[in-house]
Amino acid sequence: MKPLYTALAGLLLATGTASFAQAPASPNPLIDYARFADLVRDLGPVREAHRLPWSQFEAAMARDGAILLDTRSAADFTRGHIDGAINLPFSEFTDAKLAATLGEDRQRPILIYCNNNFSDNVAPVMTKRAPLALNIPTFVNLHGYGYSNVWELADVMSISDPRLRWISGS
């Protein structure tokens, strides 16, 4: 009897898997991968031109109206961040939250950094896989939401570098 159950279970599993794999995907008007891929492709050269070494990044932070945006989790931001940064976690990006955090002026300079700008690889800046570094989707998404004056820290630094003025939290 056991071989019969095993055979039936195998048949059901194979049938269910096959029908699942062959089911046509329904279009979701709220997800547009093709437009995202176009945006990433189009922004590649723009992003490269908007990466700044620390000395230029620091000077840009001091400009009137510039915002230093940290898009890591609120918990990691609380544990430590560059002095003067404000936090809006990447996962919370919406038109309304971005406008509330950054203001209505979409030409205002926005400076960004992420875990992969730090060599320490300790909490709160654990290194991510290079193609998945938070700077990349942050840059793309800010542009996608209409913020085009975005500048990214290019350098890799230590949180103990005194030029950073790293604020350690709890």
Short mmCIF file of C-alpha atoms in Angstrom, two decimals:
data_model
loop_
_atom_site.label_atom_id
_atom_site.label_comp_id
_atom_site.label_asym_id
_atom_site.label_seq_id
_atom_site.Cartn_x
_atom_site.Cartn_y
_atom_site.Cartn_z
CA MET A 1 0.00 0.00 0.00
CA LYS A 2 2.88 2.34 0.80
CA PRO A 3 4.26 2.22 -2.80
CA LEU A 4 0.80 3.20 -4.08
CA TYR A 5 0.69 6.29 -1.79
CA THR A 6 4.22 7.21 -2.84
CA ALA A 7 3.31 6.88 -6.52
CA LEU A 8 0.11 8.92 -6.07
CA ALA A 9 1.94 11.63 -4.11
CA GLY A 10 4.59 11.80 -6.83
CA LEU A 11 1.93 12.04 -9.53
CA LEU A 12 0.06 14.80 -7.68
CA LEU A 13 3.25 16.70 -7.04
CA ALA A 14 4.35 16.43 -10.67
CA THR A 15 0.90 17.41 -11.95
CA GLY A 16 0.60 20.33 -9.56
CA THR A 17 4.09 21.56 -10.32
CA ALA A 18 3.58 21.26 -14.06
CA SER A 19 0.28 23.14 -14.00
CA PHE A 20 1.75 25.84 -11.75
CA ALA A 21 4.76 26.29 -14.02
CA GLN A 22 2.57 26.51 -17.13
CA ALA A 23 0.01 28.94 -15.74
CA PRO A 24 0.09 32.19 -17.71
CA ALA A 25 1.04 35.23 -15.65
CA SER A 26 -1.65 37.83 -15.23
CA PRO A 27 -0.45 41.35 -15.96
CA ASN A 28 -0.20 43.57 -12.91
CA PRO A 29 -0.61 47.24 -13.82
CA LEU A 30 1.12 48.21 -10.57
CA ILE A 31 4.40 46.45 -11.50
CA ASP A 32 6.35 47.50 -14.59
CA TYR A 33 9.62 45.59 -14.80
CA ALA A 34 10.30 46.71 -18.38
CA ARG A 35 10.09 50.39 -17.42
CA PHE A 36 12.31 49.72 -14.38
CA ALA A 37 14.89 48.05 -16.63
CA ASP A 38 14.74 51.04 -19.00
CA LEU A 39 15.19 53.43 -16.08
CA VAL A 40 18.23 51.52 -14.80
CA ARG A 41 19.78 51.45 -18.28
CA ASP A 42 19.12 55.14 -18.93
CA LEU A 43 20.43 56.24 -15.53
CA GLY A 44 23.73 54.33 -15.71
CA PRO A 45 25.74 57.21 -17.21
CA VAL A 46 23.92 59.78 -15.05
CA ARG A 47 24.74 57.87 -11.88
CA GLU A 48 28.38 57.53 -12.87
CA ALA A 49 28.61 61.31 -13.38
CA HIS A 50 26.93 61.89 -9.98
CA ARG A 51 29.35 59.89 -7.83
CA LEU A 52 31.55 62.13 -5.67
CA PRO A 53 34.73 61.52 -3.70
CA TRP A 54 34.45 62.43 -0.01
CA SER A 55 35.96 65.93 -0.35
CA GLN A 56 33.36 66.93 -2.97
CA PHE A 57 30.57 65.06 -1.18
CA GLU A 58 31.35 66.91 2.07
CA ALA A 59 31.39 70.26 0.25
CA ALA A 60 28.04 69.43 -1.36
CA MET A 61 26.57 68.54 2.07
CA ALA A 62 27.40 72.07 3.24
CA ARG A 63 25.52 73.76 0.39
CA ASP A 64 22.35 75.57 1.31
CA GLY A 65 19.31 73.35 0.90
CA ALA A 66 21.23 70.10 0.43
CA ILE A 67 19.84 67.00 2.11
CA LEU A 68 21.96 64.10 3.30
CA LEU A 69 19.63 61.10 2.97
CA ASP A 70 20.25 57.76 4.65
CA THR A 71 17.87 55.10 3.33
CA ARG A 72 18.98 52.24 5.56
CA SER A 73 16.51 50.85 8.08
CA ALA A 74 15.41 53.11 10.91
CA ALA A 75 17.06 50.73 13.38
CA ASP A 76 20.44 50.88 11.61
CA PHE A 77 20.16 54.66 11.25
CA THR A 78 19.55 54.92 15.00
CA ARG A 79 22.64 52.77 15.67
CA GLY A 80 24.81 55.12 13.62
CA HIS A 81 24.88 57.57 10.72
CA ILE A 82 26.81 60.50 9.26
CA ASP A 83 26.18 63.67 11.22
CA GLY A 84 23.43 65.73 9.59
CA ALA A 85 21.75 62.82 7.79
CA ILE A 86 18.00 62.32 7.78
CA ASN A 87 16.42 58.91 7.44
CA LEU A 88 13.76 57.55 5.16
CA PRO A 89 14.12 53.79 4.75
CA PHE A 90 14.18 52.71 1.12
CA SER A 91 11.28 50.32 1.70
CA GLU A 92 9.11 53.30 2.68
CA PHE A 93 9.58 55.32 -0.52
CA THR A 94 6.26 56.66 -1.78
CA ASP A 95 5.42 60.00 -3.41
CA ALA A 96 3.90 61.26 -0.16
CA LYS A 97 6.70 60.13 2.17
CA LEU A 98 9.41 61.44 -0.13
CA ALA A 99 7.69 64.83 -0.39
CA ALA A 100 7.23 64.98 3.39
CA THR A 101 10.88 64.08 4.00
CA LEU A 102 12.61 65.88 1.14
CA GLY A 103 10.21 68.74 0.48
CA GLU A 104 8.40 69.68 -2.69
CA ASP A 105 11.50 71.00 -4.51
CA ARG A 106 12.54 68.03 -6.61
CA GLN A 107 15.64 69.92 -7.81
CA ARG A 108 17.00 70.21 -4.28
CA PRO A 109 20.40 68.47 -3.96
CA ILE A 110 20.08 65.05 -2.33
CA LEU A 111 23.23 63.24 -1.22
CA ILE A 112 23.14 59.52 -0.53
CA TYR A 113 25.36 56.86 0.99
CA CYS A 114 24.91 53.24 2.02
CA ASN A 115 26.50 50.34 3.88
CA ASN A 116 28.90 49.71 1.01
CA ASN A 117 30.52 53.11 1.47
CA PHE A 118 32.07 51.77 4.67
CA SER A 119 34.93 49.30 4.96
CA ASP A 120 34.12 48.28 8.54
CA ASN A 121 31.57 45.54 7.77
CA VAL A 122 30.13 45.82 11.29
CA ALA A 123 26.66 46.77 12.46
CA PRO A 124 25.11 49.12 11.51
CA VAL A 125 26.95 49.10 8.18
CA MET A 126 27.21 45.45 7.17
CA THR A 127 28.52 45.12 3.62
CA LYS A 128 25.99 43.98 1.04
CA ARG A 129 26.71 42.19 -2.21
CA ALA A 130 28.13 44.78 -4.62
CA PRO A 131 25.37 44.53 -7.28
CA LEU A 132 22.77 44.90 -4.52
CA ALA A 133 24.31 47.87 -2.71
CA LEU A 134 21.58 50.21 -1.48
CA ASN A 135 23.00 53.24 -3.32
CA ILE A 136 21.97 51.74 -6.65
CA PRO A 137 18.22 51.27 -6.08
CA THR A 138 18.10 54.47 -4.02
CA PHE A 139 19.55 56.48 -6.91
CA VAL A 140 17.24 54.81 -9.44
CA ASN A 141 14.14 55.20 -7.29
CA LEU A 142 14.77 58.84 -6.42
CA HIS A 143 15.05 59.60 -10.13
CA GLY A 144 11.96 57.49 -10.81
CA TYR A 145 10.06 59.62 -8.30
CA GLY A 146 11.26 62.79 -10.06
CA TYR A 147 14.22 63.81 -7.88
CA SER A 148 17.00 64.36 -10.41
CA ASN A 149 19.62 66.23 -8.38
CA VAL A 150 20.95 63.14 -6.60
CA TRP A 151 24.61 62.70 -5.68
CA GLU A 152 26.23 59.54 -4.35
CA LEU A 153 29.27 59.09 -2.14
CA ALA A 154 31.83 57.21 -4.27
CA ASP A 155 34.47 56.50 -1.64
CA VAL A 156 34.84 53.62 0.78
CA MET A 157 35.62 54.93 4.26
CA SER A 158 35.69 53.78 7.86
CA ILE A 159 33.07 54.96 10.31
CA SER A 160 36.01 55.85 12.56
CA ASP A 161 37.33 58.35 9.98
CA PRO A 162 37.07 61.71 11.80
CA ARG A 163 36.12 63.51 8.57
CA LEU A 164 32.78 61.67 8.61
CA ARG A 165 31.61 62.90 12.01
CA TRP A 166 29.90 59.54 12.53
CA ILE A 167 27.12 59.67 15.15
CA SER A 168 26.86 56.41 17.08
CA GLY A 169 23.55 55.61 18.68
CA SER A 170 22.19 52.80 20.75
#
